[in-house]
Amino acid sequence: MRGRRKQGRTSPEPDRRAVALKPRRLGPRDVLHVGSAGLRSRPVRVVLSALGIAIGIATMIAVVGISASSQAQLLQRLEALGTNMLVAEPGEGMFSGQEVKLPKDAVGMVGRIDGVERAGASGDLRHSVRRSQMIPEEETGGIAVKAATEGLLGVLRGTTASGTWLNAANGRYPAVVLGHVAAERLGIDRPGRQVWIDDRYFTVVGILAPLPLAPEVERSALVGWESAQRLLGFDGHPTTVYERSTDASVRQVQRLLAPTIDPRNPQNVAVSDPSEALKAKAATEGAFSTLLLGLGGIALLVGGVGVANTMIISVLERRHE
């Protein structure tokens, strides 16, 4: 009976095989809940982190936008003014103190060069311009008096802010066109007024708009070529010759300009490109933009490292969980 009882109490052995555990991962709702809890519990940290990122991005956008806009405006202005204008002036003579003069027919000679589209000239006059004869002669205000050919304004691509330019009609009489700066210094804002030049009143027939490529013209009072010879004792030798050529022939014309004006002594003619200053300024703007972009990138990198450091610290704080 005891054997039967023992047989009745026996039960099958339990299965002791290892059960594989599967890790549980956070679902999208759990991630959203945990993340929002962190945001709610530390609002100051969240605001500072977001502010750092926003300031870094805003700085980058502002730096790139302002520098790119400035450079684009400069290039647009340079394109409107053109890079195909050259200027010829008297250079230094072979001997010290030698006075160099350009030929009287320099404009016509330059106009015959292949590729030249327009040519004009101005000649310096040893006179001063004043608002009236009551003003002392030595108070010139930095305004020069120049003789100008009829084609000068077209070569400079200039316009008149008011009035008209010198032509075959008014260029023979005591008429004058004031540059933009000259008109401001004389206090003349419209044509019809008179200015005093060499013991004679000249009537203002026009005021020029700004000429960035010819600042010397902006600060001048311009009279007609014929009237300058007849009334002001001008000898007819141009002081500055301006020319416009096609874009493809600028360099060729630049090489031929001095030998054409003075074949015997081309070294007496100095040729320059007034647009070089604007080109150099545009290049400087590009380099400055690159520098600012680099500084903005460094600032953004430093801000990103700070934000990453803050995030790592917040993770380490909860690592015990």
mmCIF file of C-alpha atoms in Angstrom:
data_model
loop_
_atom_site.group_PDB
_atom_site.id
_atom_site.type_symbol
_atom_site.label_atom_id
_atom_site.label_comp_id
_atom_site.label_asym_id
_atom_site.label_seq_id
_atom_site.Cartn_x
_atom_site.Cartn_y
_atom_site.Cartn_z
ATOM 1 C CA MET A 1 0.000 0.000 0.000
ATOM 2 C CA ARG A 2 2.840 2.285 0.784
ATOM 3 C CA GLY A 3 4.225 1.544 -2.683
ATOM 4 C CA ARG A 4 0.884 2.460 -4.213
ATOM 5 C CA ARG A 5 0.747 5.723 -2.274
ATOM 6 C CA LYS A 6 4.180 6.613 -3.502
ATOM 7 C CA GLN A 7 3.133 5.857 -7.021
ATOM 8 C CA GLY A 8 0.028 8.002 -6.641
ATOM 9 C CA ARG A 9 1.986 11.055 -5.393
ATOM 10 C CA THR A 10 4.441 11.070 -8.254
ATOM 11 C CA SER A 11 3.936 13.937 -10.826
ATOM 12 C CA PRO A 12 5.724 14.763 -14.060
ATOM 13 C CA GLU A 13 8.976 16.861 -13.761
ATOM 14 C CA PRO A 14 8.522 20.566 -14.720
ATOM 15 C CA ASP A 15 10.183 21.828 -17.967
ATOM 16 C CA ARG A 16 13.278 23.746 -16.822
ATOM 17 C CA ARG A 17 14.449 24.882 -20.309
ATOM 18 C CA ALA A 18 15.515 28.546 -20.513
ATOM 19 C CA VAL A 19 12.915 30.864 -21.910
ATOM 20 C CA ALA A 20 14.305 33.522 -24.369
ATOM 21 C CA LEU A 21 13.416 37.069 -23.251
ATOM 22 C CA LYS A 22 12.532 39.635 -25.905
ATOM 23 C CA PRO A 23 13.422 43.281 -25.164
ATOM 24 C CA ARG A 24 10.597 45.737 -25.358
ATOM 25 C CA ARG A 25 11.119 48.982 -27.319
ATOM 26 C CA LEU A 26 9.353 52.264 -26.945
ATOM 27 C CA GLY A 27 6.653 52.902 -29.456
ATOM 28 C CA PRO A 28 5.982 56.251 -31.090
ATOM 29 C CA ARG A 29 3.427 57.199 -28.464
ATOM 30 C CA ASP A 30 5.850 56.276 -25.669
ATOM 31 C CA VAL A 31 8.660 58.272 -27.247
ATOM 32 C CA LEU A 32 6.374 61.276 -27.624
ATOM 33 C CA HIS A 33 5.227 60.984 -24.043
ATOM 34 C CA VAL A 34 8.748 60.658 -22.601
ATOM 35 C CA GLY A 35 10.048 63.519 -24.772
ATOM 36 C CA SER A 36 7.245 65.875 -23.853
ATOM 37 C CA ALA A 37 7.737 65.039 -20.194
ATOM 38 C CA GLY A 38 11.387 66.122 -20.494
ATOM 39 C CA LEU A 39 10.344 69.343 -22.176
ATOM 40 C CA ARG A 40 7.799 70.109 -19.516
ATOM 41 C CA SER A 41 10.135 69.315 -16.632
ATOM 42 C CA ARG A 42 13.042 71.522 -17.866
ATOM 43 C CA PRO A 43 11.544 74.431 -19.857
ATOM 44 C CA VAL A 44 14.497 76.796 -19.316
ATOM 45 C CA ARG A 45 16.936 74.320 -20.851
ATOM 46 C CA VAL A 46 14.633 73.786 -23.811
ATOM 47 C CA VAL A 47 14.223 77.513 -24.436
ATOM 48 C CA LEU A 48 17.981 78.191 -24.233
ATOM 49 C CA SER A 49 18.797 75.315 -26.572
ATOM 50 C CA ALA A 50 16.238 76.426 -29.137
ATOM 51 C CA LEU A 51 17.404 80.030 -28.810
ATOM 52 C CA GLY A 52 21.011 79.038 -29.456
ATOM 53 C CA ILE A 53 20.091 77.132 -32.602
ATOM 54 C CA ALA A 54 17.824 79.931 -33.842
ATOM 55 C CA ILE A 55 20.481 82.615 -33.308
ATOM 56 C CA GLY A 56 23.104 80.539 -35.133
ATOM 57 C CA ILE A 57 20.869 79.895 -38.136
ATOM 58 C CA ALA A 58 19.663 83.518 -38.241
ATOM 59 C CA THR A 59 23.268 84.743 -38.155
ATOM 60 C CA MET A 60 24.232 82.515 -41.076
ATOM 61 C CA ILE A 61 21.232 83.641 -43.139
ATOM 62 C CA ALA A 62 21.851 87.323 -42.357
ATOM 63 C CA VAL A 63 25.563 87.135 -43.186
ATOM 64 C CA VAL A 64 25.016 85.330 -46.468
ATOM 65 C CA GLY A 65 22.032 87.472 -47.456
ATOM 66 C CA ILE A 66 23.573 90.878 -46.713
ATOM 67 C CA SER A 67 26.951 90.123 -48.293
ATOM 68 C CA ALA A 68 25.431 88.472 -51.365
ATOM 69 C CA SER A 69 23.006 91.366 -51.843
ATOM 70 C CA SER A 70 25.779 93.948 -51.573
ATOM 71 C CA GLN A 71 27.979 92.123 -54.050
ATOM 72 C CA ALA A 72 25.081 91.614 -56.466
ATOM 73 C CA GLN A 73 24.237 95.323 -56.385
ATOM 74 C CA LEU A 74 27.863 96.226 -57.047
ATOM 75 C CA LEU A 75 28.120 93.803 -59.964
ATOM 76 C CA GLN A 76 24.813 95.070 -61.376
ATOM 77 C CA ARG A 77 26.070 98.629 -61.149
ATOM 78 C CA LEU A 78 29.345 97.655 -62.802
ATOM 79 C CA GLU A 79 27.488 95.909 -65.603
ATOM 80 C CA ALA A 80 25.293 98.965 -66.183
ATOM 81 C CA LEU A 81 28.276 101.312 -66.311
ATOM 82 C CA GLY A 82 30.240 98.946 -68.503
ATOM 83 C CA THR A 83 33.801 97.679 -68.333
ATOM 84 C CA ASN A 84 34.693 98.643 -71.881
ATOM 85 C CA MET A 85 35.715 102.260 -71.331
ATOM 86 C CA LEU A 86 39.343 103.365 -71.438
ATOM 87 C CA VAL A 87 40.846 106.748 -70.568
ATOM 88 C CA ALA A 88 43.960 108.295 -72.115
ATOM 89 C CA GLU A 89 45.765 111.188 -70.434
ATOM 90 C CA PRO A 90 49.156 112.889 -70.825
ATOM 91 C CA GLY A 91 51.885 110.873 -69.152
ATOM 92 C CA GLU A 92 55.290 111.885 -67.898
ATOM 93 C CA GLY A 93 57.726 113.234 -70.472
ATOM 94 C CA MET A 94 61.216 111.941 -71.064
ATOM 95 C CA PHE A 95 62.704 114.971 -69.338
ATOM 96 C CA SER A 96 61.887 116.304 -65.902
ATOM 97 C CA GLY A 97 59.397 119.155 -66.006
ATOM 98 C CA GLN A 98 58.484 118.564 -69.648
ATOM 99 C CA GLU A 99 54.877 119.454 -70.415
ATOM 100 C CA VAL A 100 53.116 116.742 -72.410
ATOM 101 C CA LYS A 101 50.072 117.544 -74.528
ATOM 102 C CA LEU A 102 47.799 115.259 -76.485
ATOM 103 C CA PRO A 103 47.299 116.069 -80.185
ATOM 104 C CA LYS A 104 44.341 118.250 -81.122
ATOM 105 C CA ASP A 105 42.924 115.499 -83.361
ATOM 106 C CA ALA A 106 43.335 112.774 -80.717
ATOM 107 C CA VAL A 107 39.576 112.067 -80.635
ATOM 108 C CA GLY A 108 39.436 111.471 -84.379
ATOM 109 C CA MET A 109 42.521 109.269 -84.294
ATOM 110 C CA VAL A 110 41.077 107.137 -81.502
ATOM 111 C CA GLY A 111 37.766 106.817 -83.358
ATOM 112 C CA ARG A 112 39.544 105.128 -86.276
ATOM 113 C CA ILE A 113 40.823 102.223 -84.164
ATOM 114 C CA ASP A 114 39.087 98.926 -84.959
ATOM 115 C CA GLY A 115 36.576 98.082 -82.241
ATOM 116 C CA VAL A 116 36.117 101.635 -80.938
ATOM 117 C CA GLU A 117 32.448 102.614 -80.891
ATOM 118 C CA ARG A 118 32.552 106.114 -79.402
ATOM 119 C CA ALA A 119 35.161 108.664 -78.400
ATOM 120 C CA GLY A 120 35.030 111.990 -76.586
ATOM 121 C CA ALA A 121 37.355 114.351 -74.789
ATOM 122 C CA SER A 122 37.631 117.093 -72.211
ATOM 123 C CA GLY A 123 40.233 119.808 -71.826
ATOM 124 C CA ASP A 124 41.269 121.604 -68.657
ATOM 125 C CA LEU A 125 40.903 125.391 -68.541
ATOM 126 C CA ARG A 126 42.796 127.598 -66.137
ATOM 127 C CA HIS A 127 39.727 129.413 -64.941
ATOM 128 C CA SER A 128 37.475 129.201 -61.924
ATOM 129 C CA VAL A 129 33.704 129.134 -61.741
ATOM 130 C CA ARG A 130 31.835 131.112 -59.111
ATOM 131 C CA ARG A 131 28.228 131.815 -58.290
ATOM 132 C CA SER A 132 28.740 135.522 -58.955
ATOM 133 C CA GLN A 133 31.510 138.050 -59.493
ATOM 134 C CA MET A 134 31.226 139.138 -55.863
ATOM 135 C CA ILE A 135 32.804 135.881 -54.628
ATOM 136 C CA PRO A 136 36.637 135.973 -54.388
ATOM 137 C CA GLU A 137 38.429 134.179 -57.223
ATOM 138 C CA GLU A 138 40.448 131.959 -54.887
ATOM 139 C CA GLU A 139 37.264 130.412 -53.454
ATOM 140 C CA THR A 140 36.810 127.808 -56.176
ATOM 141 C CA GLY A 141 35.140 125.124 -54.060
ATOM 142 C CA GLY A 142 37.261 122.505 -55.825
ATOM 143 C CA ILE A 143 35.314 122.974 -59.073
ATOM 144 C CA ALA A 144 37.268 122.828 -62.331
ATOM 145 C CA VAL A 145 36.316 124.339 -65.663
ATOM 146 C CA LYS A 146 36.637 122.017 -68.653
ATOM 147 C CA ALA A 147 35.940 122.133 -72.361
ATOM 148 C CA ALA A 148 33.894 119.148 -73.532
ATOM 149 C CA THR A 149 33.134 117.604 -76.902
ATOM 150 C CA GLU A 150 29.572 116.826 -77.900
ATOM 151 C CA GLY A 151 30.151 113.064 -77.740
ATOM 152 C CA LEU A 152 31.551 113.030 -74.214
ATOM 153 C CA LEU A 153 28.267 112.313 -72.432
ATOM 154 C CA GLY A 154 27.509 109.358 -74.713
ATOM 155 C CA VAL A 155 30.931 107.827 -74.062
ATOM 156 C CA LEU A 156 30.428 108.162 -70.300
ATOM 157 C CA ARG A 157 26.886 106.703 -70.583
ATOM 158 C CA GLY A 158 25.716 109.653 -68.558
ATOM 159 C CA THR A 159 22.402 111.456 -68.428
ATOM 160 C CA THR A 160 21.261 114.920 -67.483
ATOM 161 C CA ALA A 161 19.299 115.197 -64.266
ATOM 162 C CA SER A 162 17.741 118.359 -65.673
ATOM 163 C CA GLY A 163 18.204 120.512 -68.720
ATOM 164 C CA THR A 164 20.169 119.504 -71.798
ATOM 165 C CA TRP A 165 23.696 118.553 -72.820
ATOM 166 C CA LEU A 166 26.079 120.606 -74.955
ATOM 167 C CA ASN A 167 25.291 120.459 -78.667
ATOM 168 C CA ALA A 168 26.104 122.231 -81.913
ATOM 169 C CA ALA A 169 23.701 125.037 -81.058
ATOM 170 C CA ASN A 170 24.469 125.983 -77.454
ATOM 171 C CA GLY A 171 28.119 124.864 -77.620
ATOM 172 C CA ARG A 172 29.062 128.022 -79.511
ATOM 173 C CA TYR A 173 27.656 130.394 -76.899
ATOM 174 C CA PRO A 174 28.426 131.089 -73.224
ATOM 175 C CA ALA A 175 26.544 128.030 -71.989
ATOM 176 C CA VAL A 176 27.704 125.618 -69.293
ATOM 177 C CA VAL A 177 26.674 122.190 -68.008
ATOM 178 C CA LEU A 178 27.409 121.485 -64.342
ATOM 179 C CA GLY A 179 28.435 118.149 -62.947
ATOM 180 C CA HIS A 180 26.409 116.649 -60.118
ATOM 181 C CA VAL A 181 28.856 117.635 -57.363
ATOM 182 C CA ALA A 182 29.635 121.023 -58.924
ATOM 183 C CA ALA A 183 25.947 121.967 -58.968
ATOM 184 C CA GLU A 184 25.583 121.056 -55.287
ATOM 185 C CA ARG A 185 28.628 123.108 -54.296
ATOM 186 C CA LEU A 186 27.436 126.122 -56.269
ATOM 187 C CA GLY A 187 23.926 125.796 -54.843
ATOM 188 C CA ILE A 188 22.291 125.542 -58.278
ATOM 189 C CA ASP A 189 19.406 123.084 -58.539
ATOM 190 C CA ARG A 190 17.943 123.848 -61.973
ATOM 191 C CA PRO A 191 18.999 125.205 -65.374
ATOM 192 C CA GLY A 192 18.536 128.871 -66.251
ATOM 193 C CA ARG A 193 20.813 130.231 -63.533
ATOM 194 C CA GLN A 194 24.099 131.959 -64.344
ATOM 195 C CA VAL A 195 27.661 131.430 -63.109
ATOM 196 C CA TRP A 196 30.725 133.647 -63.412
ATOM 197 C CA ILE A 197 33.652 132.333 -65.483
ATOM 198 C CA ASP A 198 36.573 134.547 -66.568
ATOM 199 C CA ASP A 199 34.840 137.913 -66.204
ATOM 200 C CA ARG A 200 31.746 136.687 -68.020
ATOM 201 C CA TYR A 201 28.425 135.161 -67.059
ATOM 202 C CA PHE A 202 27.641 131.719 -68.486
ATOM 203 C CA THR A 203 24.102 130.353 -68.497
ATOM 204 C CA VAL A 204 23.564 126.914 -66.957
ATOM 205 C CA VAL A 205 21.772 124.800 -69.579
ATOM 206 C CA GLY A 206 21.978 121.431 -67.823
ATOM 207 C CA ILE A 207 22.929 119.528 -64.677
ATOM 208 C CA LEU A 208 24.369 116.022 -64.961
ATOM 209 C CA ALA A 209 23.321 112.937 -63.047
ATOM 210 C CA PRO A 210 26.053 111.156 -61.014
ATOM 211 C CA LEU A 211 28.896 109.602 -63.041
ATOM 212 C CA PRO A 212 30.687 106.983 -60.911
ATOM 213 C CA LEU A 213 33.274 106.185 -63.606
ATOM 214 C CA ALA A 214 34.185 109.850 -64.148
ATOM 215 C CA PRO A 215 34.331 111.654 -60.789
ATOM 216 C CA GLU A 216 36.444 114.414 -62.349
ATOM 217 C CA VAL A 217 33.501 115.323 -64.606
ATOM 218 C CA GLU A 218 31.104 115.367 -61.652
ATOM 219 C CA ARG A 219 33.231 118.121 -60.068
ATOM 220 C CA SER A 220 33.488 120.260 -63.196
ATOM 221 C CA ALA A 221 31.729 123.006 -65.099
ATOM 222 C CA LEU A 222 31.680 121.957 -68.768
ATOM 223 C CA VAL A 223 31.568 124.401 -71.664
ATOM 224 C CA GLY A 224 31.423 123.700 -75.381
ATOM 225 C CA TRP A 225 34.638 122.992 -77.289
ATOM 226 C CA GLU A 226 34.132 125.896 -79.702
ATOM 227 C CA SER A 227 33.073 128.442 -77.101
ATOM 228 C CA ALA A 228 36.020 127.460 -74.895
ATOM 229 C CA GLN A 229 38.398 128.291 -77.739
ATOM 230 C CA ARG A 230 36.651 131.508 -78.673
ATOM 231 C CA LEU A 231 35.765 132.883 -75.228
ATOM 232 C CA LEU A 232 38.167 131.295 -72.746
ATOM 233 C CA GLY A 233 41.413 130.986 -74.694
ATOM 234 C CA PHE A 234 41.418 127.186 -74.920
ATOM 235 C CA ASP A 235 44.262 125.887 -77.143
ATOM 236 C CA GLY A 236 42.304 122.864 -78.403
ATOM 237 C CA HIS A 237 44.581 120.185 -76.903
ATOM 238 C CA PRO A 238 42.470 117.617 -74.999
ATOM 239 C CA THR A 239 43.525 116.744 -71.494
ATOM 240 C CA THR A 240 41.548 113.496 -71.240
ATOM 241 C CA VAL A 241 40.296 111.259 -74.045
ATOM 242 C CA TYR A 242 37.504 108.746 -73.291
ATOM 243 C CA GLU A 243 36.562 105.856 -75.570
ATOM 244 C CA ARG A 244 34.078 102.990 -75.623
ATOM 245 C CA SER A 245 34.879 99.802 -77.500
ATOM 246 C CA THR A 246 33.278 96.407 -77.869
ATOM 247 C CA ASP A 247 33.814 93.992 -75.004
ATOM 248 C CA ALA A 248 35.809 91.631 -77.193
ATOM 249 C CA SER A 249 38.271 94.313 -78.337
ATOM 250 C CA VAL A 250 38.966 96.132 -75.049
ATOM 251 C CA ARG A 251 42.439 94.646 -74.545
ATOM 252 C CA GLN A 252 43.403 95.146 -78.158
ATOM 253 C CA VAL A 253 42.298 98.783 -78.067
ATOM 254 C CA GLN A 254 44.168 99.272 -74.797
ATOM 255 C CA ARG A 255 47.406 98.184 -76.493
ATOM 256 C CA LEU A 256 46.817 100.414 -79.532
ATOM 257 C CA LEU A 257 45.532 103.522 -77.787
ATOM 258 C CA ALA A 258 48.855 105.115 -76.814
ATOM 259 C CA PRO A 259 50.663 104.405 -80.127
ATOM 260 C CA THR A 260 47.680 105.768 -82.046
ATOM 261 C CA ILE A 261 47.454 109.031 -80.114
ATOM 262 C CA ASP A 262 51.215 109.696 -80.158
ATOM 263 C CA PRO A 263 53.026 107.389 -82.608
ATOM 264 C CA ARG A 264 56.436 108.971 -81.970
ATOM 265 C CA ASN A 265 56.319 108.933 -78.182
ATOM 266 C CA PRO A 266 53.668 106.464 -76.975
ATOM 267 C CA GLN A 267 55.222 106.549 -73.524
ATOM 268 C CA ASN A 268 53.861 110.087 -73.179
ATOM 269 C CA VAL A 269 50.311 108.724 -73.089
ATOM 270 C CA ALA A 270 48.944 107.086 -69.934
ATOM 271 C CA VAL A 271 46.051 104.656 -70.489
ATOM 272 C CA SER A 272 43.818 103.552 -67.619
ATOM 273 C CA ASP A 273 40.647 101.567 -67.039
ATOM 274 C CA PRO A 274 38.294 103.422 -64.629
ATOM 275 C CA SER A 275 36.230 100.284 -64.007
ATOM 276 C CA GLU A 276 39.190 98.571 -62.327
ATOM 277 C CA ALA A 277 38.317 100.274 -59.039
ATOM 278 C CA LEU A 278 34.797 98.832 -59.095
ATOM 279 C CA LYS A 279 36.160 95.416 -60.093
ATOM 280 C CA ALA A 280 38.558 95.478 -57.154
ATOM 281 C CA LYS A 281 35.715 96.520 -54.861
ATOM 282 C CA ALA A 282 33.581 93.630 -56.107
ATOM 283 C CA ALA A 283 36.447 91.201 -55.472
ATOM 284 C CA THR A 284 36.886 92.645 -51.989
ATOM 285 C CA GLU A 285 33.165 92.199 -51.310
ATOM 286 C CA GLY A 286 33.445 88.534 -52.349
ATOM 287 C CA ALA A 287 36.427 87.906 -50.069
ATOM 288 C CA PHE A 288 34.691 89.701 -47.198
ATOM 289 C CA SER A 289 31.563 87.600 -47.735
ATOM 290 C CA THR A 290 33.634 84.408 -47.563
ATOM 291 C CA LEU A 291 35.247 85.603 -44.333
ATOM 292 C CA LEU A 292 31.886 86.415 -42.746
ATOM 293 C CA LEU A 293 30.503 83.081 -43.893
ATOM 294 C CA GLY A 294 33.418 81.274 -42.257
ATOM 295 C CA LEU A 295 32.937 83.173 -38.998
ATOM 296 C CA GLY A 296 29.216 82.434 -39.061
ATOM 297 C CA GLY A 297 29.938 78.735 -39.637
ATOM 298 C CA ILE A 298 32.296 78.661 -36.657
ATOM 299 C CA ALA A 299 29.680 80.373 -34.489
ATOM 300 C CA LEU A 300 27.056 77.860 -35.583
ATOM 301 C CA LEU A 301 29.432 74.965 -34.866
ATOM 302 C CA VAL A 302 30.151 76.282 -31.374
ATOM 303 C CA GLY A 303 26.431 76.656 -30.716
ATOM 304 C CA GLY A 304 25.782 73.125 -31.961
ATOM 305 C CA VAL A 305 28.482 71.714 -29.674
ATOM 306 C CA GLY A 306 26.906 73.557 -26.742
ATOM 307 C CA VAL A 307 23.469 72.158 -27.540
ATOM 308 C CA ALA A 308 24.884 68.641 -27.953
ATOM 309 C CA ASN A 309 26.652 68.962 -24.606
ATOM 310 C CA THR A 310 23.393 69.966 -22.949
ATOM 311 C CA MET A 311 21.602 66.978 -24.467
ATOM 312 C CA ILE A 312 24.317 64.563 -23.341
ATOM 313 C CA ILE A 313 24.134 65.896 -19.797
ATOM 314 C CA SER A 314 20.352 65.461 -19.749
ATOM 315 C CA VAL A 315 20.791 61.854 -20.901
ATOM 316 C CA LEU A 316 23.441 61.108 -18.258
ATOM 317 C CA GLU A 317 21.211 62.547 -15.562
ATOM 318 C CA ARG A 318 18.579 59.881 -16.301
ATOM 319 C CA ARG A 319 20.933 57.024 -16.923
ATOM 320 C CA HIS A 320 20.246 55.465 -13.500
ATOM 321 C CA GLU A 321 16.654 54.895 -14.566
#
